[in-house]
mmCIF file of C-alpha atoms and ligand atoms in Angstrom:
data_model
loop_
_atom_site.group_PDB
_atom_site.id
_atom_site.type_symbol
_atom_site.label_atom_id
_atom_site.label_comp_id
_atom_site.label_asym_id
_atom_site.label_seq_id
_atom_site.Cartn_x
_atom_site.Cartn_y
_atom_site.Cartn_z
ATOM 1 C CA MET A 1160 130.115 131.233 144.502
ATOM 2 C CA HIS A 1161 129.781 134.335 146.563
ATOM 3 C CA ILE A 1162 126.892 135.598 144.443
ATOM 4 C CA SER A 1163 125.005 132.355 144.474
ATOM 5 C CA ARG A 1164 125.264 132.200 148.238
ATOM 6 C CA THR A 1165 123.817 135.663 148.476
ATOM 7 C CA LEU A 1166 121.053 134.616 146.133
ATOM 8 C CA ILE A 1167 120.288 131.551 148.189
ATOM 9 C CA ALA A 1168 120.198 133.641 151.357
ATOM 10 C CA ALA A 1169 117.833 136.074 149.674
ATOM 11 C CA ALA A 1170 115.620 133.251 148.466
ATOM 12 C CA VAL A 1171 115.507 131.734 151.952
ATOM 13 C CA ALA A 1172 114.651 135.100 153.467
ATOM 14 C CA LEU A 1173 111.880 135.628 150.927
ATOM 15 C CA THR A 1174 110.404 132.173 151.470
ATOM 16 C CA GLY A 1175 110.503 132.745 155.203
ATOM 17 C CA LEU A 1176 108.726 136.035 154.720
ATOM 18 C CA ALA A 1177 106.102 134.431 152.497
ATOM 19 C CA LEU A 1178 105.473 131.753 155.145
ATOM 20 C CA GLN A 1179 105.234 134.389 157.822
ATOM 21 C CA VAL A 1180 102.653 136.324 155.849
ATOM 22 C CA ARG A 1181 100.608 133.216 155.156
ATOM 23 C CA ALA A 1182 100.717 131.676 158.620
ATOM 24 C CA GLU A 1183 97.864 132.776 160.859
ATOM 25 C CA THR A 1184 97.156 132.031 164.506
ATOM 26 C CA TRP A 1185 93.612 131.833 165.837
ATOM 27 C CA ASP A 1186 93.122 132.227 169.584
ATOM 28 C CA MET A 1187 90.374 129.883 170.753
ATOM 29 C CA PRO A 1188 88.787 130.370 174.180
ATOM 30 C CA THR A 1189 87.115 127.294 175.726
ATOM 31 C CA PRO A 1190 85.359 126.942 179.102
ATOM 32 C CA TYR A 1191 86.513 123.559 180.381
ATOM 33 C CA PRO A 1192 89.798 122.191 181.817
ATOM 34 C CA ASP A 1193 92.420 120.388 179.697
ATOM 35 C CA ALA A 1194 91.535 116.921 181.041
ATOM 36 C CA THR A 1195 87.915 117.261 179.848
ATOM 37 C CA PHE A 1196 87.290 115.085 176.794
ATOM 38 C CA HIS A 1197 85.808 118.081 174.908
ATOM 39 C CA THR A 1198 89.115 119.932 175.327
ATOM 40 C CA VAL A 1199 91.115 116.850 174.337
ATOM 41 C CA ASN A 1200 88.952 116.642 171.210
ATOM 42 C CA ILE A 1201 89.473 120.338 170.442
ATOM 43 C CA ASN A 1202 93.251 119.978 170.780
ATOM 44 C CA GLN A 1203 93.094 117.147 168.239
ATOM 45 C CA PHE A 1204 90.939 119.349 165.970
ATOM 46 C CA ALA A 1205 93.561 122.116 166.198
ATOM 47 C CA ALA A 1206 96.358 119.651 165.406
ATOM 48 C CA ASP A 1207 94.368 118.340 162.405
ATOM 49 C CA VAL A 1208 93.867 121.868 161.047
ATOM 50 C CA ALA A 1209 97.560 122.692 161.456
ATOM 51 C CA ALA A 1210 98.574 119.452 159.705
ATOM 52 C CA ALA A 1211 96.077 119.844 156.843
ATOM 53 C CA THR A 1212 97.147 123.432 156.154
ATOM 54 C CA GLY A 1213 100.884 122.764 156.442
ATOM 55 C CA GLY A 1214 100.960 125.034 159.492
ATOM 56 C CA ALA A 1215 99.315 127.975 157.701
ATOM 57 C CA LEU A 1216 96.452 128.047 160.235
ATOM 58 C CA GLN A 1217 97.362 127.481 163.878
ATOM 59 C CA ILE A 1218 94.607 127.293 166.476
ATOM 60 C CA LYS A 1219 95.822 128.167 169.959
ATOM 61 C CA VAL A 1220 93.451 126.746 172.556
ATOM 62 C CA HIS A 1221 92.940 128.751 175.787
ATOM 63 C CA SER A 1222 91.131 126.286 178.075
ATOM 64 C CA ALA A 1223 89.244 126.625 181.372
ATOM 65 C CA GLY A 1224 87.992 130.149 180.739
ATOM 66 C CA SER A 1225 91.550 131.513 180.792
ATOM 67 C CA LEU A 1226 91.160 133.942 177.873
ATOM 68 C CA PHE A 1227 87.440 134.728 178.216
ATOM 69 C CA LYS A 1228 85.129 133.607 180.996
ATOM 70 C CA HIS A 1229 82.527 131.145 179.763
ATOM 71 C CA PRO A 1230 79.586 133.614 179.595
ATOM 72 C CA GLU A 1231 81.751 135.962 177.470
ATOM 73 C CA ILE A 1232 82.943 133.443 174.870
ATOM 74 C CA SER A 1233 79.980 133.639 172.451
ATOM 75 C CA LYS A 1234 80.096 137.450 172.589
ATOM 76 C CA ALA A 1235 83.831 137.447 171.902
ATOM 77 C CA VAL A 1236 83.343 135.317 168.771
ATOM 78 C CA ARG A 1237 80.311 137.340 167.719
ATOM 79 C CA SER A 1238 82.202 140.639 167.909
ATOM 80 C CA GLY A 1239 85.308 139.204 166.240
ATOM 81 C CA GLN A 1240 87.522 139.690 169.311
ATOM 82 C CA VAL A 1241 88.426 136.050 168.702
ATOM 83 C CA PRO A 1242 87.779 134.104 165.470
ATOM 84 C CA ILE A 1243 86.723 130.819 167.099
ATOM 85 C CA GLY A 1244 85.451 129.492 170.417
ATOM 86 C CA GLU A 1245 83.591 126.783 172.293
ATOM 87 C CA PHE A 1246 80.643 127.151 174.664
ATOM 88 C CA PHE A 1247 77.748 125.243 176.231
ATOM 89 C CA LEU A 1248 74.957 125.643 173.683
ATOM 90 C CA SER A 1249 72.088 125.965 176.178
ATOM 91 C CA LEU A 1250 73.886 128.847 177.886
ATOM 92 C CA LEU A 1251 72.294 130.964 175.149
ATOM 93 C CA ALA A 1252 68.737 129.956 176.104
ATOM 94 C CA ASN A 1253 68.157 133.481 177.411
ATOM 95 C CA ASP A 1254 68.681 134.777 173.839
ATOM 96 C CA ASN A 1255 66.278 132.228 172.403
ATOM 97 C CA PRO A 1256 64.654 129.147 173.999
ATOM 98 C CA ALA A 1257 65.667 127.048 170.951
ATOM 99 C CA PHE A 1258 69.218 126.976 172.358
ATOM 100 C CA GLY A 1259 67.976 125.277 175.536
ATOM 101 C CA VAL A 1260 65.980 122.326 174.227
ATOM 102 C CA ASP A 1261 68.822 119.846 174.872
ATOM 103 C CA SER A 1262 68.774 120.753 178.583
ATOM 104 C CA LEU A 1263 65.119 119.869 179.162
ATOM 105 C CA PRO A 1264 64.830 116.922 181.570
ATOM 106 C CA PHE A 1265 63.901 113.576 179.999
ATOM 107 C CA LEU A 1266 63.213 114.868 176.479
ATOM 108 C CA ALA A 1267 66.291 113.117 175.011
ATOM 109 C CA THR A 1268 68.171 110.760 177.334
ATOM 110 C CA SER A 1269 69.971 108.312 175.021
ATOM 111 C CA TYR A 1270 72.652 109.149 172.469
ATOM 112 C CA ASP A 1271 70.298 108.152 169.629
ATOM 113 C CA GLU A 1272 67.684 110.554 170.933
ATOM 114 C CA ALA A 1273 70.314 113.254 171.439
ATOM 115 C CA ALA A 1274 71.447 112.832 167.824
ATOM 116 C CA ARG A 1275 67.848 113.103 166.592
ATOM 117 C CA LEU A 1276 67.267 116.175 168.755
ATOM 118 C CA TRP A 1277 70.412 117.824 167.354
ATOM 119 C CA ALA A 1278 69.233 117.040 163.812
ATOM 120 C CA ALA A 1279 65.875 118.670 164.634
ATOM 121 C CA GLN A 1280 67.464 121.669 166.369
ATOM 122 C CA LYS A 1281 70.460 122.296 164.134
ATOM 123 C CA GLY A 1282 68.853 124.348 161.339
ATOM 124 C CA VAL A 1283 67.270 126.743 163.854
ATOM 125 C CA ILE A 1284 70.538 127.123 165.782
ATOM 126 C CA GLU A 1285 72.547 127.714 162.599
ATOM 127 C CA LYS A 1286 70.129 130.435 161.537
ATOM 128 C CA LEU A 1287 70.141 132.147 164.948
ATOM 129 C CA LEU A 1288 73.944 132.112 165.145
ATOM 130 C CA ASP A 1289 74.239 133.225 161.513
ATOM 131 C CA GLU A 1290 72.199 136.312 162.415
ATOM 132 C CA GLN A 1291 74.852 136.982 165.063
ATOM 133 C CA GLY A 1292 77.710 136.639 162.558
ATOM 134 C CA MET A 1293 78.692 133.133 163.626
ATOM 135 C CA MET A 1294 78.878 129.755 161.941
ATOM 136 C CA VAL A 1295 78.529 126.376 163.665
ATOM 137 C CA LEU A 1296 81.506 124.078 163.065
ATOM 138 C CA TYR A 1297 80.362 121.158 165.186
ATOM 139 C CA ALA A 1298 78.529 120.066 168.318
ATOM 140 C CA VAL A 1299 79.419 117.320 170.807
ATOM 141 C CA PRO A 1300 77.252 116.098 173.714
ATOM 142 C CA TRP A 1301 78.168 115.568 177.346
ATOM 143 C CA PRO A 1302 77.355 112.188 178.914
ATOM 144 C CA PRO A 1303 73.881 111.919 180.502
ATOM 145 C CA GLN A 1304 73.495 114.186 183.503
ATOM 146 C CA GLY A 1305 73.394 112.692 187.019
ATOM 147 C CA LEU A 1306 72.822 113.886 190.554
ATOM 148 C CA TYR A 1307 75.651 114.551 193.055
ATOM 149 C CA THR A 1308 74.703 114.905 196.726
ATOM 150 C CA ASN A 1309 75.928 114.396 200.249
ATOM 151 C CA LYS A 1310 73.162 112.005 201.209
ATOM 152 C CA GLU A 1311 70.845 109.425 199.713
ATOM 153 C CA ILE A 1312 68.142 111.038 197.580
ATOM 154 C CA ASN A 1313 64.927 108.995 197.394
ATOM 155 C CA SER A 1314 62.455 111.623 196.280
ATOM 156 C CA VAL A 1315 62.307 115.196 194.998
ATOM 157 C CA ALA A 1316 61.405 116.224 198.552
ATOM 158 C CA ASP A 1317 64.944 115.213 199.588
ATOM 159 C CA LEU A 1318 66.307 117.990 197.364
ATOM 160 C CA ALA A 1319 64.372 120.701 199.199
ATOM 161 C CA GLY A 1320 66.565 123.491 200.505
ATOM 162 C CA LEU A 1321 69.836 122.129 199.085
ATOM 163 C CA LYS A 1322 72.279 124.761 197.825
ATOM 164 C CA PHE A 1323 72.390 123.653 194.237
ATOM 165 C CA ARG A 1324 75.134 124.359 191.690
ATOM 166 C CA THR A 1325 73.661 125.250 188.256
ATOM 167 C CA TYR A 1326 75.158 125.946 184.826
ATOM 168 C CA ASN A 1327 72.332 127.557 182.845
ATOM 169 C CA ALA A 1328 68.856 129.049 183.134
ATOM 170 C CA THR A 1329 67.174 125.701 182.462
ATOM 171 C CA LEU A 1330 68.947 123.987 185.355
ATOM 172 C CA GLU A 1331 68.141 126.991 187.521
ATOM 173 C CA GLU A 1332 64.447 126.517 186.705
ATOM 174 C CA PHE A 1333 64.811 122.829 187.564
ATOM 175 C CA ALA A 1334 66.407 123.604 190.927
ATOM 176 C CA ASN A 1335 63.676 126.092 191.752
ATOM 177 C CA LEU A 1336 60.920 123.610 190.874
ATOM 178 C CA ALA A 1337 62.651 120.995 193.047
ATOM 179 C CA GLY A 1338 62.640 123.418 195.971
ATOM 180 C CA ALA A 1339 66.441 123.701 195.952
ATOM 181 C CA ALA A 1340 68.426 126.963 196.055
ATOM 182 C CA PRO A 1341 70.286 127.515 192.739
ATOM 183 C CA THR A 1342 73.702 129.185 192.338
ATOM 184 C CA GLN A 1343 75.444 129.520 188.959
ATOM 185 C CA VAL A 1344 79.024 128.170 189.110
ATOM 186 C CA GLU A 1345 81.390 127.568 186.173
ATOM 187 C CA VAL A 1346 83.209 124.231 186.023
ATOM 188 C CA PRO A 1347 86.689 125.515 186.994
ATOM 189 C CA ASP A 1348 85.132 126.987 190.170
ATOM 190 C CA ILE A 1349 83.222 123.855 191.288
ATOM 191 C CA PRO A 1350 85.740 122.533 193.870
ATOM 192 C CA GLN A 1351 85.987 125.896 195.597
ATOM 193 C CA ALA A 1352 82.225 126.448 195.564
ATOM 194 C CA PHE A 1353 81.755 123.134 197.393
ATOM 195 C CA SER A 1354 84.675 123.540 199.794
ATOM 196 C CA THR A 1355 83.492 126.972 200.869
ATOM 197 C CA GLY A 1356 79.910 125.768 201.293
ATOM 198 C CA ARG A 1357 78.397 127.964 198.586
ATOM 199 C CA VAL A 1358 76.854 124.814 197.088
ATOM 200 C CA GLU A 1359 76.252 121.258 198.333
ATOM 201 C CA ALA A 1360 74.676 119.435 195.365
ATOM 202 C CA MET A 1361 74.776 119.469 191.569
ATOM 203 C CA ILE A 1362 73.578 117.823 188.377
ATOM 204 C CA THR A 1363 76.278 117.213 185.800
ATOM 205 C CA SER A 1364 77.991 114.433 183.851
ATOM 206 C CA PRO A 1365 80.310 111.769 185.259
ATOM 207 C CA SER A 1366 83.017 113.557 183.209
ATOM 208 C CA THR A 1367 82.666 116.838 185.046
ATOM 209 C CA GLY A 1368 82.273 114.959 188.338
ATOM 210 C CA VAL A 1369 85.622 113.244 187.759
ATOM 211 C CA ASN A 1370 87.343 116.388 186.405
ATOM 212 C CA SER A 1371 86.314 118.243 189.582
ATOM 213 C CA LYS A 1372 87.123 115.317 191.928
ATOM 214 C CA ALA A 1373 83.557 115.231 193.210
ATOM 215 C CA TRP A 1374 84.509 112.590 195.832
ATOM 216 C CA ASP A 1375 86.322 115.318 197.741
ATOM 217 C CA PHE A 1376 83.011 116.979 198.588
ATOM 218 C CA VAL A 1377 80.010 114.680 197.909
ATOM 219 C CA SER A 1378 79.277 111.034 198.718
ATOM 220 C CA HIS A 1379 76.430 109.956 196.397
ATOM 221 C CA TYR A 1380 75.989 109.839 192.631
ATOM 222 C CA THR A 1381 72.432 109.024 191.559
ATOM 223 C CA ASP A 1382 72.402 107.936 187.930
ATOM 224 C CA ILE A 1383 69.238 109.712 186.767
ATOM 225 C CA GLN A 1384 70.435 110.186 183.124
ATOM 226 C CA ALA A 1385 68.219 113.231 182.858
ATOM 227 C CA TRP A 1386 69.401 114.954 179.660
ATOM 228 C CA ILE A 1387 72.323 115.086 177.199
ATOM 229 C CA PRO A 1388 73.343 118.713 176.631
ATOM 230 C CA LYS A 1389 75.886 119.810 174.025
ATOM 231 C CA ASN A 1390 78.879 122.064 173.502
ATOM 232 C CA VAL A 1391 79.292 123.867 170.181
ATOM 233 C CA VAL A 1392 82.379 125.109 168.415
ATOM 234 C CA VAL A 1393 81.659 128.215 166.356
ATOM 235 C CA VAL A 1394 83.636 130.556 164.103
ATOM 236 C CA ASN A 1395 83.183 134.216 163.375
ATOM 237 C CA LYS A 1396 81.832 134.314 159.793
ATOM 238 C CA ARG A 1397 84.066 137.154 158.623
ATOM 239 C CA ALA A 1398 87.169 135.444 160.004
ATOM 240 C CA PHE A 1399 86.172 132.260 158.191
ATOM 241 C CA GLN A 1400 85.488 134.087 154.931
ATOM 242 C CA ARG A 1401 88.932 135.686 155.052
ATOM 243 C CA LEU A 1402 90.542 132.219 154.766
ATOM 244 C CA ASP A 1403 91.399 130.926 151.297
ATOM 245 C CA ALA A 1404 89.225 128.125 149.910
ATOM 246 C CA ALA A 1405 91.695 125.331 150.704
ATOM 247 C CA THR A 1406 92.055 126.452 154.331
ATOM 248 C CA GLN A 1407 88.259 126.747 154.706
ATOM 249 C CA ALA A 1408 87.903 123.199 153.403
ATOM 250 C CA ALA A 1409 90.582 121.970 155.847
ATOM 251 C CA VAL A 1410 88.734 123.569 158.789
ATOM 252 C CA LEU A 1411 85.392 122.074 157.759
ATOM 253 C CA GLU A 1412 86.899 118.636 157.264
ATOM 254 C CA ALA A 1413 88.654 118.702 160.650
ATOM 255 C CA ALA A 1414 85.381 119.895 162.237
ATOM 256 C CA ALA A 1415 83.382 117.017 160.733
ATOM 257 C CA ALA A 1416 85.988 114.569 162.056
ATOM 258 C CA ALA A 1417 85.896 116.233 165.491
ATOM 259 C CA GLU A 1418 82.113 115.892 165.642
ATOM 260 C CA THR A 1419 82.188 112.153 164.848
ATOM 261 C CA ARG A 1420 85.111 111.560 167.217
ATOM 262 C CA GLY A 1421 83.526 113.686 169.976
ATOM 263 C CA TRP A 1422 80.247 111.730 170.007
ATOM 264 C CA GLU A 1423 82.216 108.469 170.304
ATOM 265 C CA MET A 1424 84.404 109.904 173.076
ATOM 266 C CA SER A 1425 81.282 111.028 174.936
ATOM 267 C CA LYS A 1426 79.683 107.566 174.748
ATOM 268 C CA ALA A 1427 82.895 105.926 176.004
ATOM 269 C CA GLU A 1428 83.134 108.462 178.850
ATOM 270 C CA THR A 1429 79.803 107.541 180.408
ATOM 271 C CA ALA A 1430 80.735 104.084 181.737
ATOM 272 C CA LYS A 1431 84.425 104.868 182.160
ATOM 273 C CA GLN A 1432 83.999 107.960 184.325
ATOM 274 C CA THR A 1433 81.121 106.479 186.346
ATOM 275 C CA GLU A 1434 83.607 103.712 187.229
ATOM 276 C CA VAL A 1435 86.189 106.338 188.270
ATOM 277 C CA LEU A 1436 83.601 107.872 190.627
ATOM 278 C CA LYS A 1437 83.168 104.408 192.222
ATOM 279 C CA GLU A 1438 86.905 103.749 192.404
ATOM 280 C CA ASN A 1439 87.260 106.956 194.383
ATOM 281 C CA GLY A 1440 84.723 105.847 196.924
ATOM 282 C CA MET A 1441 81.529 107.455 195.705
ATOM 283 C CA ILE A 1442 78.291 105.556 196.219
ATOM 284 C CA VAL A 1443 76.781 105.171 192.750
ATOM 285 C CA VAL A 1444 73.075 104.367 192.965
ATOM 286 C CA GLN A 1445 70.185 103.784 190.595
ATOM 287 C CA PRO A 1446 67.310 106.204 191.243
ATOM 288 C CA SER A 1447 64.197 105.049 193.105
ATOM 289 C CA GLU A 1448 60.888 104.985 191.242
ATOM 290 C CA GLU A 1449 59.571 107.702 193.508
ATOM 291 C CA LEU A 1450 62.485 109.992 192.680
ATOM 292 C CA MET A 1451 62.137 109.378 188.948
ATOM 293 C CA LYS A 1452 58.390 110.005 189.064
ATOM 294 C CA GLY A 1453 58.931 113.357 190.776
ATOM 295 C CA LEU A 1454 61.734 114.336 188.398
ATOM 296 C CA ARG A 1455 59.616 113.427 185.379
ATOM 297 C CA GLU A 1456 56.827 115.650 186.693
ATOM 298 C CA ILE A 1457 59.266 118.555 186.909
ATOM 299 C CA GLY A 1458 60.461 117.724 183.380
ATOM 300 C CA ALA A 1459 56.893 117.743 182.047
ATOM 301 C CA ARG A 1460 56.283 121.158 183.574
ATOM 302 C CA MET A 1461 59.512 122.527 182.168
ATOM 303 C CA LEU A 1462 58.615 121.229 178.709
ATOM 304 C CA GLU A 1463 55.266 123.061 178.899
ATOM 305 C CA ASN A 1464 57.019 126.272 179.985
ATOM 306 C CA TRP A 1465 59.556 125.842 177.200
ATOM 307 C CA LYS A 1466 56.846 125.304 174.554
ATOM 308 C CA ALA A 1467 55.090 128.477 175.655
ATOM 309 C CA ALA A 1468 58.345 130.460 175.468
ATOM 310 C CA ALA A 1469 59.717 128.888 172.284
ATOM 311 C CA GLY A 1470 56.634 129.509 170.143
ATOM 312 C CA GLU A 1471 56.530 128.347 166.532
ATOM 313 C CA ALA A 1472 60.265 127.680 166.218
ATOM 314 C CA GLY A 1473 60.046 125.471 169.298
ATOM 315 C CA ALA A 1474 57.003 123.632 167.979
ATOM 316 C CA ALA A 1475 58.857 122.972 164.717
ATOM 317 C CA ILE A 1476 61.869 121.545 166.584
ATOM 318 C CA LEU A 1477 59.662 119.237 168.658
ATOM 319 C CA ALA A 1478 57.658 118.125 165.614
ATOM 320 C CA ALA A 1479 60.858 117.281 163.731
ATOM 321 C CA TYR A 1480 62.242 115.458 166.803
ATOM 322 C CA GLN A 1481 59.097 113.446 167.461
ATOM 323 C CA GLN A 1482 58.611 112.395 163.825
HETATM 324 N N1 PCA B 2032 79.482 119.490 182.344
HETATM 325 C C1 PCA B 2032 79.309 120.909 182.177
HETATM 326 C C2 PCA B 2032 78.110 121.049 181.308
HETATM 327 C C3 PCA B 2032 77.420 119.739 181.325
HETATM 328 C C4 PCA B 2032 78.406 118.812 181.905
HETATM 329 O O1 PCA B 2032 78.297 117.590 181.948
HETATM 330 C C5 PCA B 2032 79.044 121.595 183.485
HETATM 331 O O2 PCA B 2032 78.849 120.918 184.499
HETATM 332 O O3 PCA B 2032 78.977 122.824 183.515
#
């Protein structure tokens, strides 16, 4: 009796030890707040991975730039400081213009077009990130991007001189071409940037507008549906290769599910969050023809600039997209 109890205790201790050795926790930095649908989707992805691996791989999500600031996340995954992370794909357009094609105005403005653009862009992106020691797990788009201002905007001329919040180099180019004054601001800092007067206008999704309570600082939302940019979730290749085959398969399966779910969430967000803007008193307007004409001209110029910078890889992406 005594002996068997000791044996059982030893067996329990050993099993516990074995579980401890097998269980691994991955810290995952992400840029956006918890209420953002991308973060909700990532939390579900993490729960799916934990369930499929019987708890052997735990992904601990650090949202809103709390572990690494947004511009540092891709570098942190690249260097292996963290095994996994999320970032705004076009943030890397300074590395290579191919990363920025989904942020070009009016190139892809519906979800079908966005899906075709991702299909055309994906191989190039995978190769570029592979060269940096990273692997793409999945990509999910934001809702179409609209214009937030403190007054009615009827033409591009109405944007002149506005202090304009931007989130990447492409949007900065846009603001400059529109005669506005760009300032880069990360999502968690949007409310403060408006309340302190650093910025007074922005282009972003209804999701980010709602998450930052845009009605506290702007009155008008003009539904220009200008582009559909994406977030990517990437892993460090070495960290992924260290997993056993079953765990790798569980991660890939959860990622595929997260991609499908994320695109559906994004589509549902568009109408839902535009409604929330209205409910909170924002004036939601359809753009005038004059405004759209001016914006399309800026888009056409940006596409020409992009083609010149993106060279053959860019031409291949556009050819595949326009097929
Ligand atoms: N929200 C993010 C990226 C695009 C979007 O809709 C942002 O505003 O930074």
